[in-house]
Coordinates of C-alpha atoms in Angstrom, one line a residue:
X1 CA 0.7 13.5 -30.4
X2 CA 2.5 10.6 -28.7
X3 CA 2.5 6.9 -28.8
X4 CA 0.9 4.7 -26.2
X5 CA 4.0 2.5 -26.1
X6 CA 6.2 5.5 -25.6
X7 CA 4.1 6.6 -22.6
X8 CA 4.2 3.2 -21.0
X9 CA 7.9 2.7 -21.7
X10 CA 8.7 6.0 -20.1
X11 CA 6.7 5.1 -17.0
X12 CA 8.6 1.8 -16.6
X13 CA 12.2 2.8 -17.6
X14 CA 12.2 5.8 -15.3
X15 CA 12.2 3.6 -12.2
X16 CA 14.3 0.8 -10.8
X17 CA 11.6 0.0 -8.3
X18 CA 9.7 -2.5 -10.4
X19 CA 13.0 -4.0 -11.8
X20 CA 12.4 -7.1 -13.7
X21 CA 8.7 -6.9 -13.2
X22 CA 8.6 -3.8 -15.4
X23 CA 9.8 -5.8 -18.4
X24 CA 6.9 -8.2 -17.9
X25 CA 4.5 -5.2 -17.7
X26 CA 5.8 -3.9 -21.0
X27 CA 4.8 -7.1 -22.7
X28 CA 1.1 -6.5 -21.9
X29 CA -0.7 -4.7 -24.7
X30 CA -3.2 -2.1 -23.9
X31 CA -6.9 -3.0 -24.6
X32 CA -7.0 -0.7 -27.6
X33 CA -5.2 -1.9 -30.7
X34 CA -3.4 1.3 -31.5
X35 CA -0.4 0.9 -29.2
X36 CA 2.2 1.5 -31.8
X37 CA 0.3 4.0 -33.8
X38 CA 0.2 7.7 -33.2
X39 CA -3.0 8.9 -31.4
X40 CA -4.9 11.9 -32.5
X41 CA -5.8 13.5 -29.2
X42 CA -8.3 15.7 -31.1
X43 CA -10.4 12.7 -31.9
X44 CA -12.6 12.2 -28.9
X45 CA -13.8 8.8 -30.3
X46 CA -10.4 7.5 -29.1
X47 CA -10.7 9.0 -25.6
X48 CA -11.8 5.8 -23.9
X49 CA -8.8 3.8 -25.2
X50 CA -6.5 4.6 -22.3
X51 CA -9.3 3.9 -19.8
X52 CA -9.9 0.4 -21.3
X53 CA -6.2 -0.2 -21.2
X54 CA -6.3 0.2 -17.4
X55 CA -9.2 -2.2 -17.1
X56 CA -7.1 -4.6 -19.2
X57 CA -4.2 -4.2 -16.9
X58 CA -6.4 -4.9 -13.9
X59 CA -8.0 -8.0 -15.4
X60 CA -4.7 -9.4 -16.9
X61 CA -2.4 -10.0 -13.9
X62 CA -2.6 -7.0 -11.7
X63 CA -5.7 -8.0 -9.6
X64 CA -6.0 -11.7 -10.4
X65 CA -2.4 -13.0 -10.4
X66 CA -2.4 -16.4 -8.8
X67 CA 0.4 -15.8 -6.4
X68 CA -1.0 -12.5 -5.1
X69 CA -4.4 -14.1 -4.6
X70 CA -2.7 -16.9 -2.7
X71 CA -0.8 -14.5 -0.4
X72 CA -4.0 -12.5 0.4
X73 CA -6.2 -15.5 0.9
X74 CA -3.8 -17.7 2.9
X75 CA -3.9 -15.5 5.9
X76 CA -7.6 -16.1 6.4
X77 CA -8.7 -19.0 8.6
X78 CA -11.2 -19.8 5.8
X79 CA -8.3 -21.6 4.0
X80 CA -6.5 -24.8 4.9
X81 CA -3.2 -24.4 3.1
X82 CA -1.8 -23.0 -0.1
X83 CA -1.1 -25.8 -2.5
X84 CA -2.8 -29.3 -2.5
X85 CA 0.7 -30.7 -1.8
X86 CA 1.6 -29.1 1.6
X87 CA 5.3 -29.3 0.7
X88 CA 4.8 -26.9 -2.3
X89 CA 5.6 -23.3 -1.8
X90 CA 6.5 -23.4 1.9
X91 CA 6.8 -19.6 1.9
X92 CA 3.1 -19.3 1.6
X93 CA 2.6 -21.5 4.7
X94 CA 5.1 -19.3 6.5
X95 CA 3.0 -16.3 5.6
X96 CA -0.1 -18.1 6.9
X97 CA 1.8 -18.6 10.2
X98 CA 2.9 -14.9 10.3
X99 CA 6.5 -15.8 10.1
X100 CA 7.7 -12.5 8.6
X101 CA 11.4 -13.4 8.5
X102 CA 14.2 -12.7 6.0
X103 CA 13.2 -15.7 3.9
X104 CA 9.7 -14.2 3.4
X105 CA 11.1 -10.8 2.6
X106 CA 13.1 -12.3 -0.2
X107 CA 10.2 -14.4 -1.5
X108 CA 9.5 -13.9 -5.2
X109 CA 5.8 -14.0 -4.6
X110 CA 5.8 -10.9 -2.4
X111 CA 7.7 -9.0 -5.0
X112 CA 5.3 -10.1 -7.7
X113 CA 2.4 -8.8 -5.6
X114 CA 4.1 -5.5 -5.2
X115 CA 4.8 -5.3 -8.9
X116 CA 1.2 -6.2 -9.8
X117 CA -0.4 -3.4 -7.7
X118 CA 2.1 -0.7 -8.7
X119 CA 2.0 -1.7 -12.3
X120 CA -1.7 -1.0 -12.2
X121 CA -1.0 2.3 -10.6
X122 CA 1.5 3.2 -13.2
X123 CA -0.9 2.1 -16.0
X124 CA -3.5 4.4 -14.4
X125 CA -1.2 7.4 -14.2
X126 CA -0.2 6.9 -17.8
X127 CA -3.8 6.8 -18.8
X128 CA -4.4 10.1 -16.9
X129 CA -1.6 11.7 -18.9
X130 CA -3.3 10.6 -22.0
X131 CA -6.7 11.9 -20.9
X132 CA -5.1 15.2 -20.1
X133 CA -3.9 15.4 -23.7
X134 CA -7.5 14.8 -24.9
X135 CA -8.8 17.4 -22.4
X136 CA -6.4 20.1 -23.7
X137 CA -8.0 19.7 -27.1
X138 CA -11.6 19.9 -26.0
X139 CA -13.4 23.2 -26.4
X140 CA -13.7 24.6 -22.9
X141 CA -17.2 25.6 -23.7
X142 CA -18.2 22.0 -24.5
X143 CA -19.4 21.0 -21.1
X144 CA -20.5 17.6 -22.3
X145 CA -17.1 16.5 -23.5
X146 CA -15.3 18.1 -20.6
X147 CA -17.6 16.1 -18.3
X148 CA -17.0 12.9 -20.2
X149 CA -13.3 13.4 -19.9
X150 CA -13.6 13.9 -16.1
X151 CA -15.8 10.7 -16.0
X152 CA -13.0 8.8 -17.7
X153 CA -10.5 10.2 -15.3
X154 CA -12.6 9.1 -12.4
X155 CA -12.8 5.5 -13.7
X156 CA -9.0 5.4 -13.9
X157 CA -8.6 7.0 -10.5
X158 CA -11.0 4.4 -9.0
X159 CA -8.9 1.6 -10.3
X160 CA -5.7 3.2 -9.0
X161 CA -7.3 3.8 -5.6
X162 CA -8.4 0.2 -5.4
X163 CA -4.9 -1.0 -6.1
X164 CA -3.6 1.2 -3.3
X165 CA -6.2 -0.2 -0.9
X166 CA -5.1 -3.7 -1.6
X167 CA -1.4 -3.1 -1.5
X168 CA -1.7 -1.3 1.8
X169 CA -3.9 -4.0 3.3
X170 CA -1.1 -6.4 2.4
X171 CA 2.1 -4.4 3.1
X172 CA 0.9 -1.8 5.5
X173 CA 2.7 1.5 5.1
X174 CA 3.3 2.0 1.4
X175 CA 4.0 4.8 -1.1
X176 CA 1.1 6.6 -2.8
X177 CA 1.6 6.9 -6.6
X178 CA -0.8 9.8 -7.0
X179 CA 0.5 11.3 -10.2
X180 CA 2.8 10.6 -13.1
X181 CA 5.6 12.6 -11.4
X182 CA 5.8 10.0 -8.7
X183 CA 7.0 7.4 -11.3
X184 CA 10.2 9.3 -11.9
X185 CA 11.1 9.3 -8.2
X186 CA 10.1 5.8 -7.2
X187 CA 13.5 5.1 -5.9
X188 CA 13.4 8.1 -3.5
X189 CA 9.7 8.4 -2.6
X190 CA 8.8 7.7 1.0
X191 CA 6.1 5.5 2.5
X192 CA 2.7 6.8 3.6
X193 CA 1.0 5.3 6.7
X194 CA -2.0 3.0 6.4
X195 CA -4.2 5.8 7.7
X196 CA -2.8 8.3 5.1
X197 CA -3.4 5.8 2.3
X198 CA -7.1 5.4 3.5
X199 CA -7.6 9.1 3.7
X200 CA -6.2 9.6 0.3
X201 CA -8.5 7.0 -1.1
X202 CA -11.5 8.7 0.6
X203 CA -10.5 12.0 -1.1
X204 CA -10.0 10.3 -4.4
X205 CA -13.5 8.7 -4.2
X206 CA -15.1 12.1 -3.5
X207 CA -13.8 13.2 -6.9
X208 CA -14.9 9.9 -8.5
X209 CA -18.4 9.9 -7.0
X210 CA -18.9 13.5 -8.2
X211 CA -17.8 12.7 -11.8
X212 CA -19.0 9.2 -12.5
X213 CA -22.5 8.3 -13.6
X214 CA -25.1 7.6 -10.9
X215 CA -26.2 4.2 -12.3
X216 CA -25.4 0.5 -11.9
X217 CA -22.3 -0.8 -13.7
X218 CA -24.6 -3.0 -15.8
X219 CA -26.7 0.0 -17.0
X220 CA -24.1 1.7 -19.1
X221 CA -25.1 1.9 -22.7
X222 CA -21.6 2.4 -24.0
X223 CA -19.2 0.6 -21.6
X224 CA -21.2 -2.0 -19.7
X225 CA -19.6 -3.0 -16.5
X226 CA -17.6 0.2 -16.0
X227 CA -17.4 1.5 -12.5
X228 CA -19.9 4.2 -11.4
X229 CA -20.4 6.7 -8.6
X230 CA -21.8 4.0 -6.4
X231 CA -18.7 1.8 -6.9
X232 CA -16.7 4.8 -5.7
X233 CA -19.0 5.3 -2.7
X234 CA -18.5 1.7 -1.6
X235 CA -14.7 2.0 -1.9
X236 CA -14.9 5.2 0.2
X237 CA -16.9 3.3 2.8
X238 CA -14.5 0.5 3.0
X239 CA -11.5 2.9 3.4
X240 CA -13.4 4.8 6.1
X241 CA -14.2 1.5 7.9
X242 CA -10.6 0.6 7.9
X243 CA -9.7 4.0 9.4
X244 CA -12.4 3.8 12.0
X245 CA -11.2 0.4 13.2
X246 CA -12.9 -0.8 16.4
X247 CA -13.6 2.8 17.6
X248 CA -17.4 3.2 17.8
X249 CA -16.9 6.9 18.4
X250 CA -14.8 7.5 15.3
X251 CA -16.3 10.1 12.9
X252 CA -15.4 7.7 10.1
X253 CA -18.5 5.7 10.9
X254 CA -20.5 8.7 9.8
X255 CA -18.6 8.5 6.5
X256 CA -19.4 4.8 6.1
X257 CA -23.1 5.4 7.0
X258 CA -23.5 8.4 4.6
X259 CA -21.8 6.6 1.7
X260 CA -23.7 3.3 2.1
X261 CA -27.0 5.2 2.7
X262 CA -26.6 7.0 -0.6
X263 CA -26.1 3.6 -2.4
X264 CA -29.1 2.0 -0.7
X265 CA -31.3 5.1 -1.2
X266 CA -30.6 5.1 -4.9
X267 CA -32.9 2.0 -5.1
X268 CA -30.8 0.8 -8.0
X269 CA -29.2 -2.2 -6.4
X270 CA -30.7 -5.5 -5.2
X271 CA -29.2 -8.7 -4.0
X272 CA -29.2 -11.4 -6.7
X273 CA -31.9 -13.8 -5.6
X274 CA -30.0 -17.1 -6.1
X275 CA -26.7 -17.0 -4.1
X276 CA -25.5 -20.2 -5.8
X277 CA -26.0 -18.9 -9.3
X278 CA -24.6 -15.5 -8.4
X279 CA -21.1 -16.9 -8.8
X280 CA -21.8 -18.5 -12.2
X281 CA -22.7 -17.3 -15.7
X282 CA -26.3 -16.2 -14.8
X283 CA -24.9 -13.9 -12.1
X284 CA -22.4 -12.0 -14.3
X285 CA -22.9 -8.3 -13.9
X286 CA -26.0 -8.7 -11.9
X287 CA -27.9 -5.9 -10.2
X288 CA -25.8 -6.7 -7.1
X289 CA -22.5 -5.9 -8.8
X290 CA -20.6 -2.7 -8.1
X291 CA -17.3 -3.8 -9.6
X292 CA -16.3 -7.0 -11.4
X293 CA -13.6 -7.9 -13.9
X294 CA -15.2 -9.1 -17.1
X295 CA -14.1 -12.1 -19.3
X296 CA -15.3 -13.8 -22.3
X297 CA -14.4 -17.1 -24.0
X298 CA -15.0 -15.5 -27.4
X299 CA -12.2 -13.0 -27.3
X300 CA -13.4 -9.4 -27.6
X301 CA -16.5 -9.5 -29.7
X302 CA -18.2 -6.5 -28.1
X303 CA -17.5 -4.2 -25.1
X304 CA -14.1 -2.6 -24.8
X305 CA -13.6 -3.5 -21.1
X306 CA -14.1 -7.2 -21.6
X307 CA -11.0 -9.4 -22.1
X308 CA -10.6 -13.0 -23.2
X309 CA -11.1 -15.8 -20.7
X310 CA -8.7 -15.7 -17.7
X311 CA -5.8 -18.0 -17.9
X312 CA -5.9 -21.1 -15.6
X313 CA -2.9 -19.9 -13.6
X314 CA -4.5 -16.7 -12.7
X315 CA -7.9 -17.5 -11.2
X316 CA -10.4 -20.2 -11.9
X317 CA -8.4 -23.3 -12.8
X318 CA -5.9 -22.3 -10.2
X319 CA -8.6 -23.1 -7.7
X320 CA -10.3 -25.9 -9.6
X321 CA -10.2 -29.5 -8.3
X322 CA -6.9 -31.2 -8.8
X323 CA -6.1 -34.9 -9.3
X324 CA -7.2 -37.2 -12.2
X325 CA -10.6 -35.9 -13.2
X326 CA -11.1 -38.4 -16.0
X327 CA -10.9 -35.8 -18.7
X328 CA -13.6 -33.6 -17.1
X329 CA -13.5 -29.8 -17.7
X330 CA -14.1 -29.5 -14.0
X331 CA -10.4 -29.6 -13.1
X332 CA -7.6 -27.4 -12.1
X333 CA -4.5 -26.9 -9.9
X334 CA -6.4 -27.3 -6.6
X335 CA -4.8 -24.4 -4.8
X336 CA -6.2 -22.6 -1.7
X337 CA -8.6 -25.4 -0.5
X338 CA -11.2 -24.2 2.1
X339 CA -10.5 -25.2 5.7
X340 CA -12.4 -27.4 7.9
X341 CA -12.8 -24.4 10.1
X342 CA -15.0 -22.5 7.7
X343 CA -16.9 -25.7 6.9
X344 CA -17.7 -26.2 10.6
X345 CA -18.6 -22.5 11.0
X346 CA -21.1 -22.6 8.2
X347 CA -22.5 -26.0 9.3
X348 CA -23.0 -24.9 12.9
X349 CA -25.0 -21.9 11.7
X350 CA -27.3 -24.0 9.6
X351 CA -26.1 -21.9 6.7
X352 CA -27.0 -24.4 4.0
X353 CA -27.1 -22.1 1.0
X354 CA -23.8 -20.6 1.6
X355 CA -22.3 -23.9 2.5
X356 CA -23.4 -25.6 -0.7
X357 CA -22.2 -22.6 -2.7
X358 CA -18.9 -22.0 -1.1
X359 CA -17.7 -25.5 -0.2
X360 CA -17.6 -28.2 -2.8
X361 CA -16.2 -31.7 -2.0
X362 CA -13.9 -34.1 -3.7
X363 CA -14.9 -37.7 -4.1
X364 CA -12.5 -40.6 -4.2
X365 CA -10.5 -42.1 -7.0
X366 CA -13.3 -44.7 -7.4
X367 CA -16.4 -42.8 -6.3
X368 CA -16.9 -39.2 -7.4
X369 CA -18.6 -36.5 -5.4
X370 CA -21.4 -34.8 -7.4
X371 CA -21.7 -31.0 -7.3
X372 CA -25.1 -29.3 -7.0
X373 CA -24.9 -28.8 -10.8
X374 CA -24.4 -32.5 -11.5
X375 CA -20.6 -32.5 -12.3
X376 CA -18.5 -35.4 -11.0
X377 CA -15.4 -34.6 -9.0
X378 CA -12.9 -37.4 -8.2
X379 CA -10.2 -37.5 -5.5
X380 CA -6.7 -36.2 -5.4
X381 CA -3.3 -37.6 -4.4
X382 CA -3.1 -35.4 -1.2
X383 CA -6.5 -36.2 0.2
X384 CA -7.7 -32.6 0.1
X385 CA -11.4 -32.7 1.0
X386 CA -12.7 -29.4 -0.4
X387 CA -12.4 -26.9 -3.3
X388 CA -13.9 -23.4 -3.7
X389 CA -17.4 -23.4 -5.0
X390 CA -17.3 -19.6 -5.6
X391 CA -14.8 -20.3 -8.4
X392 CA -16.7 -23.2 -9.8
X393 CA -18.2 -23.0 -13.3
X394 CA -20.5 -26.0 -14.1
X395 CA -19.9 -27.8 -17.4
X396 CA -23.5 -27.1 -18.4
X397 CA -22.6 -23.4 -18.4
X398 CA -19.5 -23.8 -20.6
X399 CA -19.7 -22.9 -24.3
X400 CA -19.6 -25.9 -26.6
X401 CA -16.1 -26.4 -27.8
X402 CA -14.7 -23.9 -25.2
X403 CA -14.1 -26.0 -22.1
X404 CA -11.4 -24.0 -20.3
X405 CA -12.6 -24.1 -16.6
X406 CA -14.2 -20.7 -15.7
X407 CA -13.1 -19.0 -19.0
X408 CA -16.5 -17.4 -19.6
X409 CA -17.0 -16.2 -16.0
X410 CA -16.3 -12.9 -14.3
X411 CA -14.4 -12.2 -11.1
X412 CA -16.6 -10.5 -8.6
X413 CA -14.9 -7.8 -6.5
X414 CA -17.4 -5.4 -4.9
X415 CA -21.0 -6.4 -4.2
X416 CA -24.1 -4.8 -2.8
X417 CA -24.0 -7.3 0.1
X418 CA -20.9 -5.4 1.4
X419 CA -22.9 -2.2 1.2
X420 CA -25.7 -3.6 3.4
X421 CA -23.4 -5.2 5.9
X422 CA -21.2 -2.0 6.3
X423 CA -24.4 0.0 6.7
X424 CA -25.7 -2.3 9.4
X425 CA -22.3 -2.2 11.2
X426 CA -22.1 1.6 11.0
X427 CA -25.6 1.9 12.4
X428 CA -25.0 -0.5 15.3
X429 CA -21.7 1.2 16.2
X430 CA -23.5 4.5 16.3
X431 CA -26.2 3.2 18.6
X432 CA -28.8 2.8 15.8
X433 CA -30.7 -0.2 14.7
X434 CA -29.1 -2.2 11.9
X435 CA -31.8 -4.9 11.6
X436 CA -33.1 -4.1 8.1
X437 CA -30.0 -4.2 6.0
X438 CA -28.9 -7.3 8.0
X439 CA -32.3 -9.0 7.4
X440 CA -31.9 -8.6 3.6
X441 CA -28.5 -10.3 3.7
X442 CA -29.9 -13.3 5.7
X443 CA -33.2 -13.5 3.8
X444 CA -31.4 -14.1 0.5
X445 CA -29.8 -17.3 1.9
X446 CA -32.8 -18.5 3.7
X447 CA -31.6 -17.6 7.2
X448 CA -34.1 -16.3 9.8
X449 CA -34.2 -12.6 10.7
X450 CA -32.6 -11.4 13.9
X451 CA -34.0 -8.6 16.1
X452 CA -31.6 -6.2 17.7
X453 CA -28.6 -7.4 15.8
X454 CA -25.3 -7.0 17.5
X455 CA -21.8 -6.2 16.3
X456 CA -20.7 -9.8 16.8
X457 CA -23.6 -11.1 14.8
X458 CA -22.7 -8.7 11.9
X459 CA -19.1 -9.7 11.9
X460 CA -20.1 -13.4 11.9
X461 CA -22.4 -12.6 8.9
X462 CA -19.6 -10.9 7.1
X463 CA -17.5 -14.0 7.5
X464 CA -20.3 -16.2 6.2
X465 CA -21.2 -13.9 3.3
X466 CA -17.6 -13.4 2.1
X467 CA -16.2 -16.8 3.0
X468 CA -13.5 -18.0 0.6
X469 CA -13.6 -14.9 -1.5
X470 CA -10.2 -13.6 -2.6
X471 CA -9.8 -10.1 -1.4
X472 CA -8.9 -10.8 2.3
X473 CA -12.1 -9.4 3.8
X474 CA -12.1 -11.9 6.7
X475 CA -8.5 -11.2 7.6
X476 CA -9.0 -7.4 7.3
X477 CA -12.1 -7.5 9.4
X478 CA -10.2 -9.4 12.2
X479 CA -7.4 -6.8 12.0
X480 CA -9.6 -3.7 11.9
X481 CA -11.7 -4.9 14.9
X482 CA -8.7 -6.0 17.0
X483 CA -9.8 -9.6 17.0
X484 CA -7.0 -11.3 15.0
X485 CA -5.1 -12.4 18.1
X486 CA -8.2 -14.1 19.5
X487 CA -8.6 -16.1 16.3
X488 CA -5.0 -16.9 15.5
X489 CA -3.6 -17.1 19.0
X490 CA 0.1 -16.5 19.8
X491 CA 1.1 -16.8 16.1
X492 CA -0.4 -13.3 15.6
X493 CA 1.7 -10.5 17.1
X494 CA -0.3 -7.2 17.3
X495 CA 1.6 -4.4 15.6
X496 CA 3.6 -6.9 13.5
X497 CA 1.5 -9.5 11.9
X498 CA -1.1 -7.2 10.3
X499 CA 1.0 -6.9 7.2
X500 CA 3.7 -8.8 5.3
X501 CA 7.2 -7.2 4.9
X502 CA 7.9 -5.0 1.9
X503 CA 10.0 -7.2 -0.5
X504 CA 13.7 -7.0 -0.1
X505 CA 14.1 -6.2 -3.8
X506 CA 12.0 -3.0 -3.3
X507 CA 14.0 -2.1 -0.2
X508 CA 17.3 -2.5 -2.1
X509 CA 15.9 -0.2 -4.8
X510 CA 14.6 2.4 -2.3
X511 CA 16.1 2.4 1.3
X512 CA 13.1 4.6 2.4
X513 CA 11.0 1.4 2.4
X514 CA 12.9 -0.1 5.3

């Protein structure tokens, strides 16, 4: 028998890699409330506790930290600038301009991003150690409990793999923390290439897909919203698409097609009919969701993978409209405003549903703009024109007396729309017809069907569908298809600008990261 805090402490203190970030990580309690109590590993009723602790880590700071989201988002041409005041945080604007110099390498925000992702990996590895302790005490003839333990391992391994996908998309070649033993050698471990990280994710998702339930995340009777086999298949498809790049002949497109076909053919998922409401309380854990972080403005009344409303500095209010909002709950820090570029792109397409959903306007100090849900939004001192509608929660959907902007909303990460568009892309790249999955995407937002859809049209649709979301899909699509230099011009140097530099703090701790 061990203590959860002892396991976590060992994971952090055994490495200099996370440095000061580890101290912060230690301050985050696990989801379960028995952190300082001894755990009876023979009590299978406690077996989900370490799993929910990893969800807690993901939804606390490790996937929704404001600076990490800023760094990922700012490289997209969907965003204008980082802060409403263009003089704030100049390092982020340097990242936007692909100025990967010494100043950027020493930027605290890059180090925080690194810490966030690897803290989640460490949390996952600690949970896997705990689950191994439970497994040792399960009767080997009890197939049901043995299978349940493997299912819980798969949930944790999914979250760990997702953290690796994101850290590699940001930093390029990075270390793989694939087991607890890696924690003890973080100061000596070497980097794995982008391709090796993607291949490892694919192999991890094979385990996860085989051991997770074949249902929607919202169907679970015990842990609603937990990832399932289909979440793993989508993550596998995304890793394979990254590996395939712009090579139509790559066998990885077979992997993408097989994984997405399995999700589609399950007949379990459907696009949420109202794109505008998808991003608000009615769209929480819809039948479109394959992975989202859950929050509640009532603390933790039920489900053990739901956490209290996300802090303003980590997600919703970070993007909410800045300026004097006359005491309105529709307010925030005003960071990462959408660009005129994405407004013009959606407007030129006649993409009205996505435009009104994704792009919301500021008014002036005397005349407010009115959102589609009827909320007034006044101007701001820096004359920023737009804020992100996908992070907008109307006042009418807030709980009485609980008016923290976005506090009762979830953060959407993986959606069925991605499945359909990857499926269409894989088919077209393989010389097949991708019209049907493509049609479903456009039909939901009242756009006309296209016959004989092309790769260019699919990539444009991906930009429109995922516009101003926070996971860097637009930038990643430009990189994997070799189109980034066309969009960003001479600022983007192929072979250099695809990633940001590994933080100097991490290089100082481990020279192998140079």
